[in-house]
Amino acid sequence: MVKGPSPSGARKKANGDEPAAPANDRRADRLRVRAAWMYFIEQMTQNQIADVLGVGRITVVRMLAEARARNEVKIAIESELSEIVRLERSLEATFGLQQAIVAPLSNAQADPIPVISARTGAFLSEVMRPGMRVGVGWGRTLFSTLSFINPKTLPDFKVISLLGGVGVARQINPAEFAWRFAQAFQGEGYLIPAPAVVDSVETKIALIERCGLQDIFRMTDELDAVLLSIGGIRSATTFYRGGYLKESQREELVARGAVGDVLFHPFNVDGEIVDHPINNLVMSVDVDRLRKAPMRILTSGGPEKVEALIGALKLLTPTVLITDEESARRIIALRGGKA
């Protein structure tokens, strides 16, 4: 349990001269930041936080008040936890990342999307600049980042959707995310006005060559940044739920070693695109173009995506990875690293 300051004598060594090592202070800082994260980002109640941290509700109230007094809670929680920093540094060293951002979780079973989205939104608010061309994917994680982005006006800012649209109207849609992301920065949005998956190679060629889509694809040759999330092929991802992938096809892909998909392109844990007819029917930008962008942001997490994340890190060679702490630990463990 977190305790208040001890009496002065209790903080001295036996000789009364030197203060004890500040381990309790570090633990108090760690608990306070976790409490603030759970309250302001994960929107847990004070009673729930008390149960998770093993402290009393009054202690949680005191920690939240102290976090505000220390200016640790503004738009985002700014204090870093030492174990989180170690995970970030380990990911950077293992995968050659320019930056890894690891979001704390209240427990290993918690839904990682809210915390990953919060960190992603804060990061994008900082790094987006005027004149940028940004290619974007889609998915629940990316869509959830919108509420954490600081809206501002960026002159000559362009957003290009990297995937065709979904046939069924729903909130989580490539076109919807690209458009709303562009709006957040008062920029222009460019969409691929075609289904995400077509019925034949001939249809795909006709749409690109005869319907003006080649201009959109040409724009992706000079991207300043790409923003992507991934799906796990073994789970009920949007790729599978949306009806684009039949159960028989999913089983074929798993049998061929697929662990995930990026823009509906399946890949294996070694970062290789899995050979399958679906690749020829997807209306999306190819991976080779994505890897040319100077800034490549991959944001995703969850226990069902650990192998997919490892494969995506090899396939996309992102410069920035944003994930949750449990996924980070599992990725490092599978790669034989240390955190």
Short mmCIF file of C-alpha atoms in Angstrom, two decimals:
data_model
loop_
_atom_site.label_atom_id
_atom_site.label_comp_id
_atom_site.label_asym_id
_atom_site.label_seq_id
_atom_site.Cartn_x
_atom_site.Cartn_y
_atom_site.Cartn_z
CA MET A 1 0.00 0.00 0.00
CA VAL A 2 1.21 3.53 -0.69
CA LYS A 3 1.99 5.34 2.54
CA GLY A 4 2.47 8.98 3.30
CA PRO A 5 5.85 10.41 4.29
CA SER A 6 7.40 8.48 7.16
CA PRO A 7 8.53 10.26 10.32
CA SER A 8 11.98 11.73 9.85
CA GLY A 9 13.62 9.14 12.10
CA ALA A 10 12.21 6.29 10.05
CA ARG A 11 13.94 7.56 6.93
CA LYS A 12 17.40 7.54 8.51
CA LYS A 13 19.87 4.73 8.65
CA ALA A 14 20.79 3.31 12.03
CA ASN A 15 23.53 5.91 12.52
CA GLY A 16 21.01 8.71 11.91
CA ASP A 17 23.23 10.41 9.33
CA GLU A 18 22.23 9.17 5.82
CA PRO A 19 18.72 8.95 4.34
CA ALA A 20 17.67 5.52 3.06
CA ALA A 21 17.58 4.82 -0.68
CA PRO A 22 14.46 6.44 -2.18
CA ALA A 23 12.87 3.14 -3.30
CA ASN A 24 9.58 4.05 -1.66
CA ASP A 25 9.55 7.39 -3.49
CA ARG A 26 10.08 5.67 -6.83
CA ARG A 27 7.30 3.19 -6.10
CA ALA A 28 4.99 6.03 -5.08
CA ASP A 29 5.76 7.87 -8.33
CA ARG A 30 5.06 4.72 -10.34
CA LEU A 31 1.75 4.06 -8.59
CA ARG A 32 0.67 7.69 -8.90
CA VAL A 33 1.27 7.80 -12.66
CA ARG A 34 -0.47 4.46 -13.15
CA ALA A 35 -3.45 5.70 -11.16
CA ALA A 36 -3.61 8.85 -13.30
CA TRP A 37 -3.37 6.83 -16.51
CA MET A 38 -6.16 4.46 -15.46
CA TYR A 39 -8.40 7.34 -14.35
CA PHE A 40 -7.92 9.82 -17.20
CA ILE A 41 -7.17 7.50 -20.14
CA GLU A 42 -8.77 4.15 -19.33
CA GLN A 43 -11.62 5.97 -17.53
CA MET A 44 -11.70 3.52 -14.64
CA THR A 45 -13.48 4.50 -11.42
CA GLN A 46 -11.51 5.31 -8.29
CA ASN A 47 -12.80 2.11 -6.66
CA GLN A 48 -11.64 0.04 -9.65
CA ILE A 49 -8.21 1.67 -9.53
CA ALA A 50 -7.97 0.98 -5.80
CA ASP A 51 -8.72 -2.71 -6.42
CA VAL A 52 -6.14 -2.99 -9.22
CA LEU A 53 -3.37 -1.21 -7.29
CA GLY A 54 -4.23 -2.78 -3.93
CA VAL A 55 -4.68 0.52 -2.13
CA GLY A 56 -7.57 2.32 -0.48
CA ARG A 57 -9.86 4.67 -2.38
CA ILE A 58 -8.68 7.63 -0.31
CA THR A 59 -5.12 6.85 -1.40
CA VAL A 60 -6.26 6.92 -5.04
CA VAL A 61 -7.94 10.30 -4.50
CA ARG A 62 -4.73 11.63 -2.93
CA MET A 63 -2.57 10.27 -5.78
CA LEU A 64 -4.79 11.84 -8.45
CA ALA A 65 -4.72 15.18 -6.67
CA GLU A 66 -0.93 15.01 -6.36
CA ALA A 67 -0.57 14.11 -10.06
CA ARG A 68 -2.54 17.22 -10.98
CA ALA A 69 -0.55 19.37 -8.54
CA ARG A 70 2.71 18.13 -10.10
CA ASN A 71 1.44 18.98 -13.61
CA GLU A 72 1.77 15.32 -14.58
CA VAL A 73 -1.76 15.43 -15.95
CA LYS A 74 -2.35 17.86 -18.77
CA ILE A 75 -3.66 16.68 -22.12
CA ALA A 76 -1.55 13.56 -21.70
CA ILE A 77 0.32 11.93 -18.85
CA GLU A 78 3.92 13.08 -19.16
CA SER A 79 5.75 11.15 -16.43
CA GLU A 80 7.58 8.07 -17.70
CA LEU A 81 7.81 4.83 -15.78
CA SER A 82 11.26 3.30 -15.62
CA GLU A 83 10.05 -0.17 -16.66
CA ILE A 84 8.20 1.34 -19.62
CA VAL A 85 11.37 3.14 -20.67
CA ARG A 86 13.30 -0.13 -20.49
CA LEU A 87 10.73 -1.80 -22.74
CA GLU A 88 10.94 1.06 -25.22
CA ARG A 89 14.73 0.98 -25.33
CA SER A 90 14.72 -2.80 -25.77
CA LEU A 91 12.28 -2.60 -28.67
CA GLU A 92 14.36 0.11 -30.33
CA ALA A 93 17.56 -1.92 -30.01
CA THR A 94 15.96 -5.19 -31.14
CA PHE A 95 14.16 -3.87 -34.21
CA GLY A 96 16.24 -0.83 -35.16
CA LEU A 97 13.44 1.62 -34.42
CA GLN A 98 13.98 5.34 -34.19
CA GLN A 99 11.38 5.44 -31.44
CA ALA A 100 9.24 2.98 -29.51
CA ILE A 101 6.30 4.24 -27.48
CA VAL A 102 4.87 1.80 -24.94
CA ALA A 103 1.55 2.56 -23.24
CA PRO A 104 0.99 1.27 -19.68
CA LEU A 105 -1.83 -1.20 -19.02
CA SER A 106 -3.75 -1.60 -15.77
CA ASN A 107 -3.49 -5.39 -16.11
CA ALA A 108 -2.48 -7.96 -18.69
CA GLN A 109 -6.09 -8.74 -19.62
CA ALA A 110 -7.14 -5.11 -20.23
CA ASP A 111 -8.16 -4.00 -23.73
CA PRO A 112 -5.00 -2.37 -25.13
CA ILE A 113 -6.72 -0.30 -27.82
CA PRO A 114 -7.70 2.71 -25.64
CA VAL A 115 -4.18 3.21 -24.26
CA ILE A 116 -2.45 2.61 -27.61
CA SER A 117 -4.85 5.05 -29.28
CA ALA A 118 -4.22 7.70 -26.62
CA ARG A 119 -0.46 7.48 -27.10
CA THR A 120 -0.83 7.45 -30.89
CA GLY A 121 -3.08 10.51 -30.89
CA ALA A 122 -0.65 12.46 -28.70
CA PHE A 123 2.30 11.44 -30.92
CA LEU A 124 0.54 12.43 -34.14
CA SER A 125 -0.42 15.80 -32.64
CA GLU A 126 3.28 16.50 -32.14
CA VAL A 127 4.83 15.21 -35.38
CA MET A 128 2.36 16.26 -38.08
CA ARG A 129 3.67 19.33 -39.93
CA PRO A 130 2.53 21.69 -42.71
CA GLY A 131 3.13 20.44 -46.24
CA MET A 132 3.19 16.75 -45.30
CA ARG A 133 1.73 13.94 -47.40
CA VAL A 134 0.55 11.20 -45.08
CA GLY A 135 -0.69 7.78 -46.22
CA VAL A 136 -3.08 6.12 -43.77
CA GLY A 137 -4.46 2.64 -43.20
CA TRP A 138 -7.46 1.91 -41.05
CA GLY A 139 -8.89 -0.21 -38.25
CA ARG A 140 -10.32 0.16 -34.76
CA THR A 141 -7.02 1.25 -33.24
CA LEU A 142 -6.49 4.04 -35.77
CA PHE A 143 -10.09 5.22 -35.62
CA SER A 144 -9.86 5.44 -31.83
CA THR A 145 -6.88 7.81 -32.10
CA LEU A 146 -9.07 10.57 -33.54
CA SER A 147 -10.46 11.58 -30.15
CA PHE A 148 -6.91 11.99 -28.78
CA ILE A 149 -5.58 14.24 -31.57
CA ASN A 150 -5.14 17.94 -30.89
CA PRO A 151 -6.88 19.60 -33.86
CA LYS A 152 -4.93 22.36 -35.59
CA THR A 153 -4.53 23.92 -39.01
CA LEU A 154 -1.63 22.68 -41.11
CA PRO A 155 -1.30 24.43 -44.49
CA ASP A 156 -0.87 22.20 -47.55
CA PHE A 157 -1.48 19.06 -45.50
CA LYS A 158 -2.60 16.02 -47.53
CA VAL A 159 -3.93 12.64 -46.36
CA ILE A 160 -4.10 9.72 -48.78
CA SER A 161 -6.07 6.58 -47.97
CA LEU A 162 -3.99 3.51 -48.75
CA LEU A 163 -6.92 1.13 -49.18
CA GLY A 164 -10.20 1.05 -51.05
CA GLY A 165 -13.51 1.40 -49.23
CA VAL A 166 -15.67 -1.09 -47.38
CA GLY A 167 -18.95 -2.03 -49.01
CA VAL A 168 -21.01 -2.01 -45.81
CA ALA A 169 -21.43 1.46 -44.30
CA ARG A 170 -19.91 1.46 -40.84
CA GLN A 171 -17.97 3.82 -38.62
CA ILE A 172 -14.65 2.02 -38.98
CA ASN A 173 -14.02 2.50 -42.68
CA PRO A 174 -10.83 3.39 -44.57
CA ALA A 175 -12.50 6.39 -46.23
CA GLU A 176 -14.07 7.62 -43.00
CA PHE A 177 -10.80 7.48 -41.07
CA ALA A 178 -8.75 9.16 -43.81
CA TRP A 179 -11.30 11.95 -44.16
CA ARG A 180 -11.60 12.60 -40.42
CA PHE A 181 -7.83 12.49 -39.96
CA ALA A 182 -7.44 15.11 -42.70
CA GLN A 183 -10.14 17.24 -41.06
CA ALA A 184 -8.29 17.18 -37.73
CA PHE A 185 -5.50 19.18 -39.41
CA GLN A 186 -7.70 21.10 -41.84
CA GLY A 187 -6.04 19.26 -44.71
CA GLU A 188 -7.15 17.62 -47.94
CA GLY A 189 -8.22 13.99 -48.09
CA TYR A 190 -7.66 11.71 -51.09
CA LEU A 191 -9.54 8.42 -51.27
CA ILE A 192 -9.41 5.30 -53.44
CA PRO A 193 -12.98 5.25 -54.82
CA ALA A 194 -13.16 1.48 -55.26
CA PRO A 195 -13.95 -1.60 -53.15
CA ALA A 196 -11.17 -2.83 -50.89
CA VAL A 197 -11.26 -6.18 -52.71
CA VAL A 198 -12.46 -6.65 -56.29
CA ASP A 199 -13.69 -9.76 -58.09
CA SER A 200 -10.89 -10.19 -60.62
CA VAL A 201 -7.48 -9.00 -61.74
CA GLU A 202 -9.11 -7.56 -64.88
CA THR A 203 -11.40 -5.40 -62.73
CA LYS A 204 -8.44 -4.15 -60.71
CA ILE A 205 -6.47 -3.20 -63.83
CA ALA A 206 -9.50 -1.49 -65.36
CA LEU A 207 -10.16 0.59 -62.24
CA ILE A 208 -6.56 1.74 -61.99
CA GLU A 209 -5.87 2.38 -65.67
CA ARG A 210 -9.27 3.50 -66.97
CA CYS A 211 -10.94 5.17 -63.98
CA GLY A 212 -8.24 7.61 -62.92
CA LEU A 213 -7.02 5.74 -59.84
CA GLN A 214 -3.45 5.82 -61.08
CA ASP A 215 -3.23 9.46 -59.96
CA ILE A 216 -4.00 8.48 -56.36
CA PHE A 217 -1.45 5.68 -56.47
CA ARG A 218 1.18 8.03 -57.91
CA MET A 219 0.70 10.32 -54.90
CA THR A 220 1.88 7.50 -52.64
CA ASP A 221 5.29 7.50 -54.35
CA GLU A 222 6.21 10.67 -52.47
CA LEU A 223 4.76 10.17 -48.99
CA ASP A 224 6.38 11.87 -46.01
CA ALA A 225 4.78 9.46 -43.55
CA VAL A 226 2.60 6.37 -43.38
CA LEU A 227 0.32 5.50 -40.47
CA LEU A 228 -0.62 1.83 -40.25
CA SER A 229 -2.19 -0.76 -38.00
CA ILE A 230 -2.33 -4.50 -38.58
CA GLY A 231 -4.76 -7.39 -38.17
CA GLY A 232 -4.10 -10.85 -36.80
CA ILE A 233 -5.10 -13.54 -39.28
CA ARG A 234 -6.13 -15.99 -36.55
CA SER A 235 -8.55 -13.56 -34.93
CA ALA A 236 -11.83 -12.06 -36.12
CA THR A 237 -10.25 -9.02 -37.74
CA THR A 238 -12.07 -6.59 -40.00
CA PHE A 239 -10.53 -8.39 -42.98
CA TYR A 240 -12.32 -11.56 -41.92
CA ARG A 241 -15.47 -10.07 -40.35
CA GLY A 242 -16.12 -7.83 -43.34
CA GLY A 243 -16.65 -10.81 -45.59
CA TYR A 244 -13.55 -10.19 -47.71
CA LEU A 245 -11.95 -13.37 -46.47
CA LYS A 246 -13.85 -16.64 -46.44
CA GLU A 247 -13.15 -19.17 -43.72
CA SER A 248 -11.63 -21.54 -46.26
CA GLN A 249 -9.27 -18.77 -47.44
CA ARG A 250 -8.33 -17.89 -43.88
CA GLU A 251 -7.48 -21.53 -43.19
CA GLU A 252 -5.38 -21.62 -46.38
CA LEU A 253 -3.46 -18.54 -45.26
CA VAL A 254 -2.85 -19.93 -41.77
CA ALA A 255 -1.63 -23.19 -43.34
CA ARG A 256 0.82 -21.16 -45.45
CA GLY A 257 2.16 -19.44 -42.34
CA ALA A 258 0.23 -16.17 -42.36
CA VAL A 259 0.10 -14.45 -38.98
CA GLY A 260 -1.44 -11.10 -39.94
CA ASP A 261 -2.37 -8.66 -42.66
CA VAL A 262 -1.52 -5.10 -43.54
CA LEU A 263 -3.93 -3.35 -45.91
CA PHE A 264 -5.40 -6.82 -46.59
CA HIS A 265 -2.03 -8.26 -47.65
CA PRO A 266 -1.25 -11.38 -45.56
CA PHE A 267 2.27 -11.86 -44.23
CA ASN A 268 4.18 -14.38 -42.10
CA VAL A 269 6.24 -14.00 -38.94
CA ASP A 270 9.41 -13.59 -41.03
CA GLY A 271 8.00 -10.44 -42.63
CA GLU A 272 7.24 -11.97 -46.03
CA ILE A 273 4.05 -11.49 -48.03
CA VAL A 274 2.27 -14.86 -48.21
CA ASP A 275 1.63 -15.99 -51.76
CA HIS A 276 -2.14 -16.13 -52.23
CA PRO A 277 -4.62 -15.02 -54.95
CA ILE A 278 -6.11 -12.43 -52.56
CA ASN A 279 -3.02 -10.25 -53.09
CA ASN A 280 -3.99 -9.69 -56.72
CA LEU A 281 -7.52 -8.58 -55.82
CA VAL A 282 -6.80 -6.03 -53.11
CA MET A 283 -7.17 -2.34 -54.02
CA SER A 284 -4.39 -1.05 -51.82
CA VAL A 285 -0.93 0.44 -52.06
CA ASP A 286 1.84 -2.16 -52.17
CA VAL A 287 4.29 -2.57 -49.31
CA ASP A 288 7.33 -1.50 -51.37
CA ARG A 289 5.84 1.97 -51.73
CA LEU A 290 5.09 2.17 -48.02
CA ARG A 291 8.70 1.42 -47.10
CA LYS A 292 9.89 4.47 -49.07
CA ALA A 293 8.25 6.93 -46.66
CA PRO A 294 10.80 8.54 -44.30
CA MET A 295 8.43 8.21 -41.32
CA ARG A 296 6.67 4.85 -40.94
CA ILE A 297 4.38 4.61 -37.92
CA LEU A 298 3.04 1.22 -36.83
CA THR A 299 0.46 1.26 -34.03
CA SER A 300 -1.12 -1.96 -32.80
CA GLY A 301 -1.22 -4.41 -29.92
CA GLY A 302 -3.02 -7.24 -28.18
CA PRO A 303 -2.18 -10.86 -27.36
CA GLU A 304 -3.62 -12.11 -30.66
CA LYS A 305 -1.30 -9.80 -32.62
CA VAL A 306 2.09 -10.51 -31.07
CA GLU A 307 3.34 -12.75 -33.91
CA ALA A 308 1.74 -10.38 -36.42
CA LEU A 309 3.60 -7.45 -34.87
CA ILE A 310 6.91 -9.28 -35.15
CA GLY A 311 6.22 -10.03 -38.80
CA ALA A 312 5.08 -6.46 -39.48
CA LEU A 313 8.20 -5.04 -37.86
CA LYS A 314 10.29 -7.03 -40.34
CA LEU A 315 8.01 -6.38 -43.31
CA LEU A 316 7.40 -2.66 -42.89
CA THR A 317 10.61 -1.71 -41.06
CA PRO A 318 8.75 1.07 -39.23
CA THR A 319 10.61 4.00 -37.76
CA VAL A 320 8.09 4.31 -34.91
CA LEU A 321 6.22 1.57 -33.04
CA ILE A 322 3.38 2.36 -30.64
CA THR A 323 2.06 -0.57 -28.60
CA ASP A 324 1.04 -1.58 -25.08
CA GLU A 325 3.37 -2.87 -22.38
CA GLU A 326 2.06 -6.46 -22.38
CA SER A 327 2.50 -6.78 -26.15
CA ALA A 328 5.96 -5.23 -25.84
CA ARG A 329 6.99 -7.81 -23.24
CA ARG A 330 5.71 -10.70 -25.36
CA ILE A 331 7.40 -9.42 -28.50
CA ILE A 332 10.74 -9.09 -26.72
CA ALA A 333 10.36 -12.51 -25.11
CA LEU A 334 9.66 -14.18 -28.45
CA ARG A 335 12.67 -12.49 -29.98
CA GLY A 336 14.87 -13.56 -27.07
CA GLY A 337 15.54 -10.00 -25.96
CA LYS A 338 15.65 -8.65 -22.45
CA ALA A 339 13.51 -5.93 -20.91
#
